[in-house]
């Protein structure tokens, strides 16, 4: 029987925060495709 839901994670990932200057973010937004990867 197939298991439903997300598979368990590896447990090796670490949450972090990165900060960009306003002009860098504007450049990403101007040249991007909406932020979705797919």
PDB file of N, CA and C in Angstrom:
ATOM      1  N   UNK A   1       0.832  -1.177   0.000  1.00  0.00           N
ATOM      2  CA  UNK A   1       0.000   0.000   0.000  1.00  0.00           C
ATOM      3  C   UNK A   1       0.884   1.250   0.000  1.00  0.00           C
ATOM      4  N   UNK A   2       0.563   2.197  -0.860  1.00  0.00           N
ATOM      5  CA  UNK A   2       1.357   3.419  -0.963  1.00  0.00           C
ATOM      6  C   UNK A   2       1.073   4.337   0.218  1.00  0.00           C
ATOM      7  N   UNK A   3       2.117   4.988   0.712  1.00  0.00           N
ATOM      8  CA  UNK A   3       1.954   5.935   1.814  1.00  0.00           C
ATOM      9  C   UNK A   3       1.540   7.274   1.237  1.00  0.00           C
ATOM     10  N   UNK A   4       0.693   7.982   1.935  1.00  0.00           N
ATOM     11  CA  UNK A   4       0.208   9.266   1.471  1.00  0.00           C
ATOM     12  C   UNK A   4       0.902  10.399   2.216  1.00  0.00           C
ATOM     13  N   UNK A   5       0.924  11.566   1.578  1.00  0.00           N
ATOM     14  CA  UNK A   5       1.521  12.733   2.205  1.00  0.00           C
ATOM     15  C   UNK A   5       2.977  12.910   1.815  1.00  0.00           C
ATOM     16  N   UNK A   6       3.598  13.877   2.438  1.00  0.00           N
ATOM     17  CA  UNK A   6       5.000  14.166   2.142  1.00  0.00           C
ATOM     18  C   UNK A   6       5.905  13.120   2.771  1.00  0.00           C
ATOM     19  N   UNK A   7       6.972  12.760   2.089  1.00  0.00           N
ATOM     20  CA  UNK A   7       7.938  11.828   2.694  1.00  0.00           C
ATOM     21  C   UNK A   7       8.688  12.516   3.826  1.00  0.00           C
ATOM     22  N   UNK A   8       9.218  11.762   4.751  1.00  0.00           N
ATOM     23  CA  UNK A   8       9.960  12.369   5.853  1.00  0.00           C
ATOM     24  C   UNK A   8      11.217  13.070   5.343  1.00  0.00           C
ATOM     25  N   UNK A   9      11.575  14.171   5.962  1.00  0.00           N
ATOM     26  CA  UNK A   9      12.759  14.925   5.557  1.00  0.00           C
ATOM     27  C   UNK A   9      14.040  14.269   6.047  1.00  0.00           C
ATOM     28  N   UNK A  10      15.155  14.745   5.511  1.00  0.00           N
ATOM     29  CA  UNK A  10      16.453  14.186   5.889  1.00  0.00           C
ATOM     30  C   UNK A  10      16.894  14.671   7.270  1.00  0.00           C
ATOM     31  N   UNK A  11      16.341  15.796   7.711  1.00  0.00           N
ATOM     32  CA  UNK A  11      16.714  16.325   9.016  1.00  0.00           C
ATOM     33  C   UNK A  11      18.021  17.080   9.018  1.00  0.00           C
ATOM     34  N   UNK A  12      18.602  17.353   7.836  1.00  0.00           N
ATOM     35  CA  UNK A  12      19.903  18.023   7.772  1.00  0.00           C
ATOM     36  C   UNK A  12      19.788  19.465   7.301  1.00  0.00           C
ATOM     37  N   UNK A  13      18.573  19.973   7.084  1.00  0.00           N
ATOM     38  CA  UNK A  13      18.419  21.328   6.579  1.00  0.00           C
ATOM     39  C   UNK A  13      18.327  22.318   7.733  1.00  0.00           C
ATOM     40  N   UNK A  14      18.825  23.519   7.481  1.00  0.00           N
ATOM     41  CA  UNK A  14      18.851  24.569   8.487  1.00  0.00           C
ATOM     42  C   UNK A  14      18.189  25.813   7.918  1.00  0.00           C
ATOM     43  N   UNK A  15      17.256  26.397   8.663  1.00  0.00           N
ATOM     44  CA  UNK A  15      16.585  27.618   8.248  1.00  0.00           C
ATOM     45  C   UNK A  15      17.525  28.800   8.418  1.00  0.00           C
ATOM     46  N   UNK A  16      17.479  29.716   7.451  1.00  0.00           N
ATOM     47  CA  UNK A  16      18.327  30.898   7.519  1.00  0.00           C
ATOM     48  C   UNK A  16      17.595  32.079   6.891  1.00  0.00           C
ATOM     49  N   UNK A  17      18.133  33.249   7.054  1.00  0.00           N
ATOM     50  CA  UNK A  17      17.572  34.464   6.472  1.00  0.00           C
ATOM     51  C   UNK A  17      18.670  35.184   5.717  1.00  0.00           C
ATOM     52  N   UNK A  18      18.338  35.678   4.527  1.00  0.00           N
ATOM     53  CA  UNK A  18      19.302  36.451   3.748  1.00  0.00           C
ATOM     54  C   UNK A  18      18.664  37.791   3.416  1.00  0.00           C
ATOM     55  N   UNK A  19      19.480  38.826   3.442  1.00  0.00           N
ATOM     56  CA  UNK A  19      18.976  40.174   3.191  1.00  0.00           C
ATOM     57  C   UNK A  19      19.667  40.740   1.951  1.00  0.00           C
ATOM     58  N   UNK A  20      18.862  41.351   1.076  1.00  0.00           N
ATOM     59  CA  UNK A  20      19.377  41.970  -0.137  1.00  0.00           C
ATOM     60  C   UNK A  20      19.083  43.460  -0.112  1.00  0.00           C
ATOM     61  N   UNK A  21      19.936  44.237  -0.775  1.00  0.00           N
ATOM     62  CA  UNK A  21      19.650  45.651  -0.948  1.00  0.00           C
ATOM     63  C   UNK A  21      18.415  45.818  -1.823  1.00  0.00           C
ATOM     64  N   UNK A  22      17.750  46.946  -1.665  1.00  0.00           N
ATOM     65  CA  UNK A  22      16.520  47.211  -2.414  1.00  0.00           C
ATOM     66  C   UNK A  22      16.755  47.148  -3.919  1.00  0.00           C
ATOM     67  N   UNK A  23      17.869  47.693  -4.398  1.00  0.00           N
ATOM     68  CA  UNK A  23      18.120  47.708  -5.835  1.00  0.00           C
ATOM     69  C   UNK A  23      18.375  46.301  -6.384  1.00  0.00           C
ATOM     70  N   UNK A  24      18.944  45.428  -5.570  1.00  0.00           N
ATOM     71  CA  UNK A  24      19.163  44.044  -5.990  1.00  0.00           C
ATOM     72  C   UNK A  24      17.819  43.334  -6.140  1.00  0.00           C
ATOM     73  N   UNK A  25      16.929  43.522  -5.172  1.00  0.00           N
ATOM     74  CA  UNK A  25      15.610  42.903  -5.265  1.00  0.00           C
ATOM     75  C   UNK A  25      14.832  43.419  -6.461  1.00  0.00           C
ATOM     76  N   UNK A  26      14.918  44.718  -6.722  1.00  0.00           N
ATOM     77  CA  UNK A  26      14.224  45.284  -7.877  1.00  0.00           C
ATOM     78  C   UNK A  26      14.762  44.708  -9.182  1.00  0.00           C
ATOM     79  N   UNK A  27      16.073  44.468  -9.254  1.00  0.00           N
ATOM     80  CA  UNK A  27      16.654  43.874 -10.449  1.00  0.00           C
ATOM     81  C   UNK A  27      16.162  42.441 -10.647  1.00  0.00           C
ATOM     82  N   UNK A  28      16.049  41.670  -9.559  1.00  0.00           N
ATOM     83  CA  UNK A  28      15.511  40.315  -9.657  1.00  0.00           C
ATOM     84  C   UNK A  28      14.067  40.338 -10.139  1.00  0.00           C
ATOM     85  N   UNK A  29      13.278  41.240  -9.582  1.00  0.00           N
ATOM     86  CA  UNK A  29      11.864  41.317  -9.944  1.00  0.00           C
ATOM     87  C   UNK A  29      11.687  41.758 -11.389  1.00  0.00           C
ATOM     88  N   UNK A  30      12.527  42.682 -11.859  1.00  0.00           N
ATOM     89  CA  UNK A  30      12.416  43.193 -13.216  1.00  0.00           C
ATOM     90  C   UNK A  30      12.782  42.132 -14.260  1.00  0.00           C
ATOM     91  N   UNK A  31      13.743  41.280 -13.917  1.00  0.00           N
ATOM     92  CA  UNK A  31      14.215  40.298 -14.888  1.00  0.00           C
ATOM     93  C   UNK A  31      13.648  38.910 -14.669  1.00  0.00           C
ATOM     94  N   UNK A  32      12.860  38.725 -13.635  1.00  0.00           N
ATOM     95  CA  UNK A  32      12.359  37.401 -13.303  1.00  0.00           C
ATOM     96  C   UNK A  32      11.054  37.049 -13.985  1.00  0.00           C
ATOM     97  N   UNK A  33      10.503  35.918 -13.574  1.00  0.00           N
ATOM     98  CA  UNK A  33       9.257  35.430 -14.151  1.00  0.00           C
ATOM     99  C   UNK A  33       8.218  35.187 -13.066  1.00  0.00           C
ATOM    100  N   UNK A  34       8.262  35.959 -12.021  1.00  0.00           N
ATOM    101  CA  UNK A  34       7.245  35.855 -10.970  1.00  0.00           C
ATOM    102  C   UNK A  34       7.669  35.085  -9.748  1.00  0.00           C
ATOM    103  N   UNK A  35       8.865  34.524  -9.745  1.00  0.00           N
ATOM    104  CA  UNK A  35       9.363  33.850  -8.562  1.00  0.00           C
ATOM    105  C   UNK A  35       9.067  32.366  -8.490  1.00  0.00           C
ATOM    106  N   UNK A  36       8.302  31.821  -9.445  1.00  0.00           N
ATOM    107  CA  UNK A  36       8.044  30.386  -9.399  1.00  0.00           C
ATOM    108  C   UNK A  36       9.099  29.647 -10.209  1.00  0.00           C
ATOM    109  N   UNK A  37       9.480  28.506  -9.709  1.00  0.00           N
ATOM    110  CA  UNK A  37      10.514  27.696 -10.371  1.00  0.00           C
ATOM    111  C   UNK A  37       9.851  26.493 -11.022  1.00  0.00           C
ATOM    112  N   UNK A  38       9.292  26.630 -12.154  1.00  0.00           N
ATOM    113  CA  UNK A  38       8.686  25.467 -12.752  1.00  0.00           C
ATOM    114  C   UNK A  38       7.963  25.770 -13.915  1.00  0.00           C
TER     115      UNK A  38
END
